[in-house]
Amino acid sequence: MKNTFGQNVSVTLFGESHGAGIGAVLDGLAPGIPVDEAFIADQLSLRRPSGKTGTARREQDRFEILSGVFEGRTTGTPLCITIPNENVSSKDYAATRRLARPGHADYTANCKYHGFEDYRGGGHFSGRITAALVAAGAVAITALRNKGIVIGTHVRRCAGVPDRDFEDLAADIEKLNAMTFAVLDDAAAAEMKAKIEAAGQAGDSVGGVLETAVIGVPAGVGEPWFDTVEGVLAHGLFSIPAVKGVQFGAAFDMADALGSQYNDPFAVEAGRIVTKTNHNGGVNGGITNGMPIVFRCMVKPTPSIFKEQETVDFFSREDARLQIRGRHDPAIIHRARVVVDSVTALTLCDLLAGRYGTDYLGGAAT
Amino acid sequence: MKNTFGQNVSVTLFGESHGAGIGAVLDGLAPGIPVDEAFIADQLSLRRPSGKTGTARREQDRFEILSGVFEGRTTGTPLCITIPNENVSSKDYAATRRLARPGHADYTANCKYHGFEDYRGGGHFSGRITAALVAAGAVAITALRNKGIVIGTHVRRCAGVPDRDFEDLAADIEKLNAMTFAVLDDAAAAEMKAKIEAAGQAGDSVGGVLETAVIGVPAGVGEPWFDTVEGVLAHGLFSIPAVKGVQFGAAFDMADALGSQYNDPFAVEAGRIVTKTNHNGGVNGGITNGMPIVFRCMVKPTPSIFKEQETVDFFSREDARLQIRGRHDPAIIHRARVVVDSVTALTLCDLLAGRYGTDYLGGAAT
Amino acid sequence: MKNTFGQNVSVTLFGESHGAGIGAVLDGLAPGIPVDEAFIADQLSLRRPSGKTGTARREQDRFEILSGVFEGRTTGTPLCITIPNENVSSKDYAATRRLARPGHADYTANCKYHGFEDYRGGGHFSGRITAALVAAGAVAITALRNKGIVIGTHVRRCAGVPDRDFEDLAADIEKLNAMTFAVLDDAAAAEMKAKIEAAGQAGDSVGGVLETAVIGVPAGVGEPWFDTVEGVLAHGLFSIPAVKGVQFGAAFDMADALGSQYNDPFAVEAGRIVTKTNHNGGVNGGITNGMPIVFRCMVKPTPSIFKEQETVDFFSREDARLQIRGRHDPAIIHRARVVVDSVTALTLCDLLAGRYGTDYLGGAAT
Amino acid sequence: MKNTFGQNVSVTLFGESHGAGIGAVLDGLAPGIPVDEAFIADQLSLRRPSGKTGTARREQDRFEILSGVFEGRTTGTPLCITIPNENVSSKDYAATRRLARPGHADYTANCKYHGFEDYRGGGHFSGRITAALVAAGAVAITALRNKGIVIGTHVRRCAGVPDRDFEDLAADIEKLNAMTFAVLDDAAAAEMKAKIEAAGQAGDSVGGVLETAVIGVPAGVGEPWFDTVEGVLAHGLFSIPAVKGVQFGAAFDMADALGSQYNDPFAVEAGRIVTKTNHNGGVNGGITNGMPIVFRCMVKPTPSIFKEQETVDFFSREDARLQIRGRHDPAIIHRARVVVDSVTALTLCDLLAGRYGTDYLGGAAT
């Protein structure tokens, strides 16, 4: 079940960077969810590379929905979206076919697939595959929004520059979902962009931290062992290329603290049980407590850099030097955020369908 | 498949803190793995509470292997280990039944199970359930060791006190596996213990960071989507009570860095392809590269503290105050490390069996 | 996930015939289902061997519920039932350890487990393991009954003797569930018993066909691909030792017929959509149509016979002759029916929980 | 995981009869398996409807491999095959949209999907979806053949006319795989075709029994509980529209027999352990014994008939009468056989990859 994720609502990914196309099959979604192709296109545009950071024109990726949608709504049967690969040029890759790019999967792919892998452009490991994830995620995001569940992610930190903390979550989420470069503080955004461009000019790259909040998930979702909300989300999030860490709530801030500082006290507010703080990120014992789910993903600097690097020729098993050419962004963190939103939405649809049944997110639910 | 984890080698957990007993079923293990009951007992002793931090007598938990072992070796059929609950006193719990302990799962359990949960001592959410995980993990650890794969975890940080970094990994792992309080630097260990005791005297608690290294895993294990080594390990690790973050390799240190600083260059050493640094923690593109797998778990301060706390009565939905009584450790991080080792071992057995088949880890392999 | 069956409600089996004990873990059941130990004991008695066919004293197997039940109801966490193996005598088995009993799993177990298997009494392949399945199934049967879903199985055919067809299903099911030797027609029952005893006296054995009906399952449960009601039920039913065929509805009777004879016409009855006949056994396109689910299991003659048989010594790989000794029933079909009921109930709980959510079968559902 | 089948090698199906297209994602296959598009086309032609029974021109379905194949071999990453739907005319369907065709899934689809289903031509329930299964299966068949494992299916019985039994299995399988109308005895074939045409002229339909044999599967594959070879195969086979029964080996012939007649005696032949008969169909205790795997599928008469039928309008919930129009074959059994072969191949690839690891069936295995 390698390339399939989810138990009740599942997504299956396929495709290589330079093959005929990529895509996703989204299965188990409730019937009756509206499918808005313009919204899918918008979401896809958020992860596309841009000429200058953050100034992406919302150009459309071509995609096709092959199945699972009828008269504008999900049917409840598998929804397959494909995205053709266009203008792929493979000629650049033969030269470096046997040189493992540091920080990339070239060498591990070869260990796993014994040379049968499609090595061009990273093949099945390419960040391009996340386009399919985003397309599928867009449907999940719509389904959740119709139940009052919304997701927002900001670049909490990039190249050492911090964004401001979440404040009014509902407003912040709405704001973020209208932004291309999702940073809450304008000055921080400008500084991040400057640092990204500087890194690019130096042939280098930067990373950072994404922070995500989800509001509206009911209390009581998740399992103590092993399908904790944290565990299932992390399982999906670590698939996103460059994500090397996932933390919930106050996370590593708690490591040096005292229990009395980070136990979120319960209180009754307007008849509803809440916690006064949310250091645990909306999850206790693996199960949602009705507070916002909050987590962070650490995104490493993109490994494609233009400085000459030491590596090996993994066919001859000799040391070698590598100079990457072509076009690569010095940062992908601002583009990764829509992938994080998508994985989060798909995971939550799965958890909710498992908890409340297959109709919960659909048109027949009441 | 809630309480079952793993696809080819799987572990199923059961039990409540104050029920008749707890246990685990370990399925899919190769036939012929030696099962050493003394080693299981030793591992169990590492997670037991101790009178004074780090001075645990290696007292035995009683456990029984009901199935799956014959003449001292695994049969290849499910191995069930049960651990009876002894000397459980339930009387303390009725008084606080309706008061949600902050930072605990009392309230979320009630949301999920509607009051039918066994609330005594945390029920199925109790840290005690990890004893079953440790017992099962001990078998997995043995299986891996017989293939040259060893795992070691140290308390990298506790109550703000750092341990030294890993140095000679093989030696450090061996050292850690002989220690009760797994800290590599003696002075750091002493300081941590002092802080833990001080927190305990103040009715408070502390947390920290565990760091784990695994050596000997072959290159080429794991999947690009979605069963990355990172994702599958994190899925399991987040089940461990109090773990709120998981990071691989240099992890959050990479967030503020440049790509050129953290791309691990490849090199050939004695005919073997290695990376000169291991900032990616032994995993590229979700797949092992043959270097040590290294990751950290953030362990929040144990939520059981003896200061009075604000909470709610979740039956009457009114504000309340809670004073926890009884015996609770001011730190669990040093006891959690054997649980981390166990989850790691179980997860790796699963990934390896999926990659190399059901006999790989057993007596018939080679 | 070998010894675990089910996606939302799952059962995990463990144990060997002559080990310390056997058992099952039942996970994903709704909280609040009443657990009636007397009913579990009754169900267990239906599969126990009896001195004379059909005259089993309802003696109790000892069993223990280790977890998942609190104050008489399911908690929603894993329910583990263990059944100790008592009075097991292993001495008989060493002599025939290397002689594959024809029709049994001795040889295939050795191929799979390489000699590490617990060979005594069939080990993990023993029919005894079904006791754990029956114990777990009893809880599932109760859960379903509380939702108006009832299951009944009769020996439709044994040793060539046919029982009468189902007539008034609700009455027949009720009648069957009160019987030890579940045959609707008394004369047929007497004739079957006579043939079973004759076979036994000849050192031989007989088989037959079980037919099961389930009423009360709502329309709309199951999947077109691949989790059809037929496919999922069959998956489970084929685990029952000696079951070699599963058919739905009129089944093989349809093979020689015309479409016009076996297309079940729809009709409206009291405002409810029904089919006038039920040749399709309550399932169209893999999904329940609201009519009774009806299927048959073919049970081969028990392979333990007392005639001398040709076989091989699979250690020396030489031809050999085998004379089975000890106590073995000349028929197991009448005992297998409670196993069929149990697998059916567990499978339906899984399908229903997947469809309607985790609370559907429990005490909190309304 | 509804539309995904298989644990280590899995197939995911998508598509509706009258949507944009159908397809399959095949995941977990070893890298290095040759992919022969002409063979895929040939297999597809075997399930296409034909002008006259058994005289199908081997016309090509258009299909496209989007991913997972590079330089003519599997890469080890997901292989997606899509087949566009061409010349679909939807106008016929609106008229009968609310009339449940007896024996079809129209009504149950509506119960499950609440009217959001794509009802045209059976939608996701259409036999057309099996084209995707056949395309994926063709790759699995090639992979197995390269390991010496071959599969053959004949129409053992159709419209009451029996084919001869399997004799020389290897020769029979080879013969069947070269035939369009897979009946071993020519006279039987002619008689079947005559009966099929007669049924068609009467506006009626016929069914029958398919029998499949697989040779070359090593001993020791499968699980005792619950992933028996029988159970896993049946799970997949029941997805094939019109299959209502699955039996292994001598199957229902054993129901009336004595154990002494059907226990397959073991013997040593040329140093290899075999059974002298194969009444158990190559499986003991759920595990292969090295003999041919033999099973039968009962195929009900195709429910699309041209006689007027009683039904209901499931919107108004009133009785109605239905006259099906258009083109429908009076038999599908001869076309279903390639679907059976495909499901069998996919299932065996899954079982073998689980047993022997991900490389077993591929180009890197030795």
CSV table of N, CA and C in Angstrom, one decimal, chain C residues 250-295:
chain,number,residue,atom,x,y,z
C,250,ALA,N,-28.6,-18.1,-4.9
C,250,ALA,CA,-28.9,-19.4,-5.5
C,250,ALA,C,-27.6,-20.0,-6.0
C,251,ALA,N,-26.5,-19.2,-6.2
C,251,ALA,CA,-25.2,-19.7,-6.4
C,251,ALA,C,-25.1,-20.7,-7.6
C,252,PHE,N,-24.6,-21.8,-7.4
C,252,PHE,CA,-24.3,-22.7,-8.5
C,252,PHE,C,-25.6,-23.2,-9.2
C,253,ASP,N,-26.7,-23.0,-8.5
C,253,ASP,CA,-28.0,-23.3,-9.2
C,253,ASP,C,-28.1,-22.4,-10.4
C,254,MET,N,-27.6,-21.2,-10.3
C,254,MET,CA,-27.7,-20.2,-11.4
C,254,MET,C,-26.9,-20.5,-12.6
C,255,ALA,N,-25.9,-21.3,-12.4
C,255,ALA,CA,-24.9,-21.6,-13.5
C,255,ALA,C,-25.5,-22.1,-14.7
C,256,ASP,N,-26.5,-23.0,-14.6
C,256,ASP,CA,-27.1,-23.6,-15.7
C,256,ASP,C,-28.4,-22.9,-16.2
C,257,ALA,N,-28.8,-21.8,-15.5
C,257,ALA,CA,-30.1,-21.2,-15.7
C,257,ALA,C,-30.1,-20.1,-16.7
C,258,LEU,N,-31.2,-19.5,-17.0
C,258,LEU,CA,-31.4,-18.4,-17.8
C,258,LEU,C,-31.5,-17.1,-17.0
C,259,GLY,N,-31.0,-16.0,-17.5
C,259,GLY,CA,-31.1,-14.7,-16.8
C,259,GLY,C,-32.5,-14.4,-16.4
C,260,SER,N,-33.5,-14.7,-17.2
C,260,SER,CA,-34.9,-14.4,-16.9
C,260,SER,C,-35.4,-15.2,-15.7
C,261,GLN,N,-34.7,-16.3,-15.4
C,261,GLN,CA,-35.2,-17.1,-14.2
C,261,GLN,C,-34.6,-16.6,-12.9
C,262,TYR,N,-33.5,-15.9,-13.0
C,262,TYR,CA,-32.8,-15.6,-11.7
C,262,TYR,C,-32.5,-14.1,-11.5
C,263,ASN,N,-33.0,-13.2,-12.4
C,263,ASN,CA,-33.0,-11.8,-12.1
C,263,ASN,C,-34.1,-11.6,-11.1
C,264,ASP,N,-33.7,-11.1,-9.9
C,264,ASP,CA,-34.8,-10.9,-8.9
C,264,ASP,C,-35.5,-9.6,-9.2
C,265,PRO,N,-36.8,-9.7,-9.5
C,265,PRO,CA,-37.6,-8.5,-9.8
C,265,PRO,C,-37.8,-7.7,-8.6
C,266,PHE,N,-37.7,-6.4,-8.8
C,266,PHE,CA,-38.0,-5.4,-7.6
C,266,PHE,C,-39.5,-5.2,-7.5
C,267,ALA,N,-39.9,-4.9,-6.3
C,267,ALA,CA,-41.3,-4.6,-6.1
C,267,ALA,C,-41.4,-3.7,-4.8
C,268,VAL,N,-42.5,-3.0,-4.7
C,268,VAL,CA,-42.7,-2.2,-3.5
C,268,VAL,C,-43.6,-2.9,-2.6
C,269,GLU,N,-43.2,-3.1,-1.4
C,269,GLU,CA,-44.1,-3.8,-0.4
C,269,GLU,C,-44.1,-2.9,0.9
C,270,ALA,N,-45.3,-2.5,1.2
C,270,ALA,CA,-45.5,-1.6,2.3
C,270,ALA,C,-44.5,-0.4,2.3
C,271,GLY,N,-44.4,0.1,1.1
C,271,GLY,CA,-43.6,1.3,1.0
C,271,GLY,C,-42.1,1.1,0.9
C,272,ARG,N,-41.7,-0.2,1.1
C,272,ARG,CA,-40.3,-0.6,1.1
C,272,ARG,C,-40.0,-1.3,-0.2
C,273,ILE,N,-38.8,-1.0,-0.7
C,273,ILE,CA,-38.4,-1.7,-2.0
C,273,ILE,C,-37.8,-3.0,-1.6
C,274,VAL,N,-38.3,-4.1,-2.2
C,274,VAL,CA,-37.8,-5.4,-2.0
C,274,VAL,C,-37.6,-6.1,-3.3
C,275,THR,N,-37.0,-7.3,-3.3
C,275,THR,CA,-37.0,-8.1,-4.5
C,275,THR,C,-38.0,-9.3,-4.2
C,276,LYS,N,-38.7,-9.7,-5.3
C,276,LYS,CA,-39.7,-10.7,-5.1
C,276,LYS,C,-39.1,-12.1,-4.8
C,277,THR,N,-37.9,-12.3,-5.4
C,277,THR,CA,-37.1,-13.5,-5.1
C,277,THR,C,-35.8,-13.0,-4.6
C,278,ASN,N,-35.0,-13.9,-4.1
C,278,ASN,CA,-33.7,-13.5,-3.5
C,278,ASN,C,-32.5,-14.4,-4.0
C,279,HIS,N,-32.5,-14.6,-5.3
C,279,HIS,CA,-31.5,-15.5,-5.9
C,279,HIS,C,-30.1,-14.9,-5.8
C,280,ASN,N,-30.0,-13.6,-5.7
C,280,ASN,CA,-28.7,-12.9,-5.6
C,280,ASN,C,-28.3,-12.8,-4.1
C,281,GLY,N,-29.0,-13.4,-3.2
C,281,GLY,CA,-28.6,-13.5,-1.8
C,281,GLY,C,-28.4,-12.1,-1.1
C,282,GLY,N,-29.2,-11.1,-1.5
C,282,GLY,CA,-29.2,-9.9,-0.8
C,282,GLY,C,-28.1,-8.9,-1.2
C,283,VAL,N,-27.4,-9.3,-2.3
C,283,VAL,CA,-26.3,-8.4,-2.7
C,283,VAL,C,-26.4,-8.2,-4.2
C,284,ASN,N,-26.4,-6.9,-4.6
C,284,ASN,CA,-26.3,-6.6,-6.1
C,284,ASN,C,-25.1,-5.7,-6.3
C,285,GLY,N,-24.2,-6.0,-7.2
C,285,GLY,CA,-23.1,-5.2,-7.4
C,285,GLY,C,-22.2,-5.1,-6.2
C,286,GLY,N,-22.2,-6.1,-5.4
C,286,GLY,CA,-21.3,-6.1,-4.2
C,286,GLY,C,-21.9,-5.4,-3.0
C,287,ILE,N,-23.1,-4.8,-3.2
C,287,ILE,CA,-23.7,-3.9,-2.1
C,287,ILE,C,-25.0,-4.5,-1.7
C,288,THR,N,-25.3,-4.4,-0.4
C,288,THR,CA,-26.5,-5.0,0.1
C,288,THR,C,-27.8,-4.3,-0.5
C,289,ASN,N,-28.8,-5.0,-0.7
C,289,ASN,CA,-30.0,-4.4,-1.2
C,289,ASN,C,-31.2,-4.4,-0.2
C,290,GLY,N,-30.9,-4.8,1.0
C,290,GLY,CA,-31.9,-4.8,2.0
C,290,GLY,C,-32.6,-6.1,2.2
C,291,MET,N,-32.4,-7.0,1.3
C,291,MET,CA,-33.0,-8.4,1.5
C,291,MET,C,-32.0,-9.2,2.3
C,292,PRO,N,-32.5,-10.3,2.8
C,292,PRO,CA,-31.5,-11.2,3.6
C,292,PRO,C,-30.3,-11.5,2.8
C,293,ILE,N,-29.2,-11.5,3.5
C,293,ILE,CA,-27.9,-12.0,2.9
C,293,ILE,C,-27.9,-13.5,3.1
C,294,VAL,N,-27.8,-14.2,2.0
C,294,VAL,CA,-27.8,-15.7,2.1
C,294,VAL,C,-26.6,-16.2,1.3
C,295,PHE,N,-25.9,-17.1,2.0
C,295,PHE,CA,-24.7,-17.8,1.4
C,295,PHE,C,-24.5,-19.2,1.9
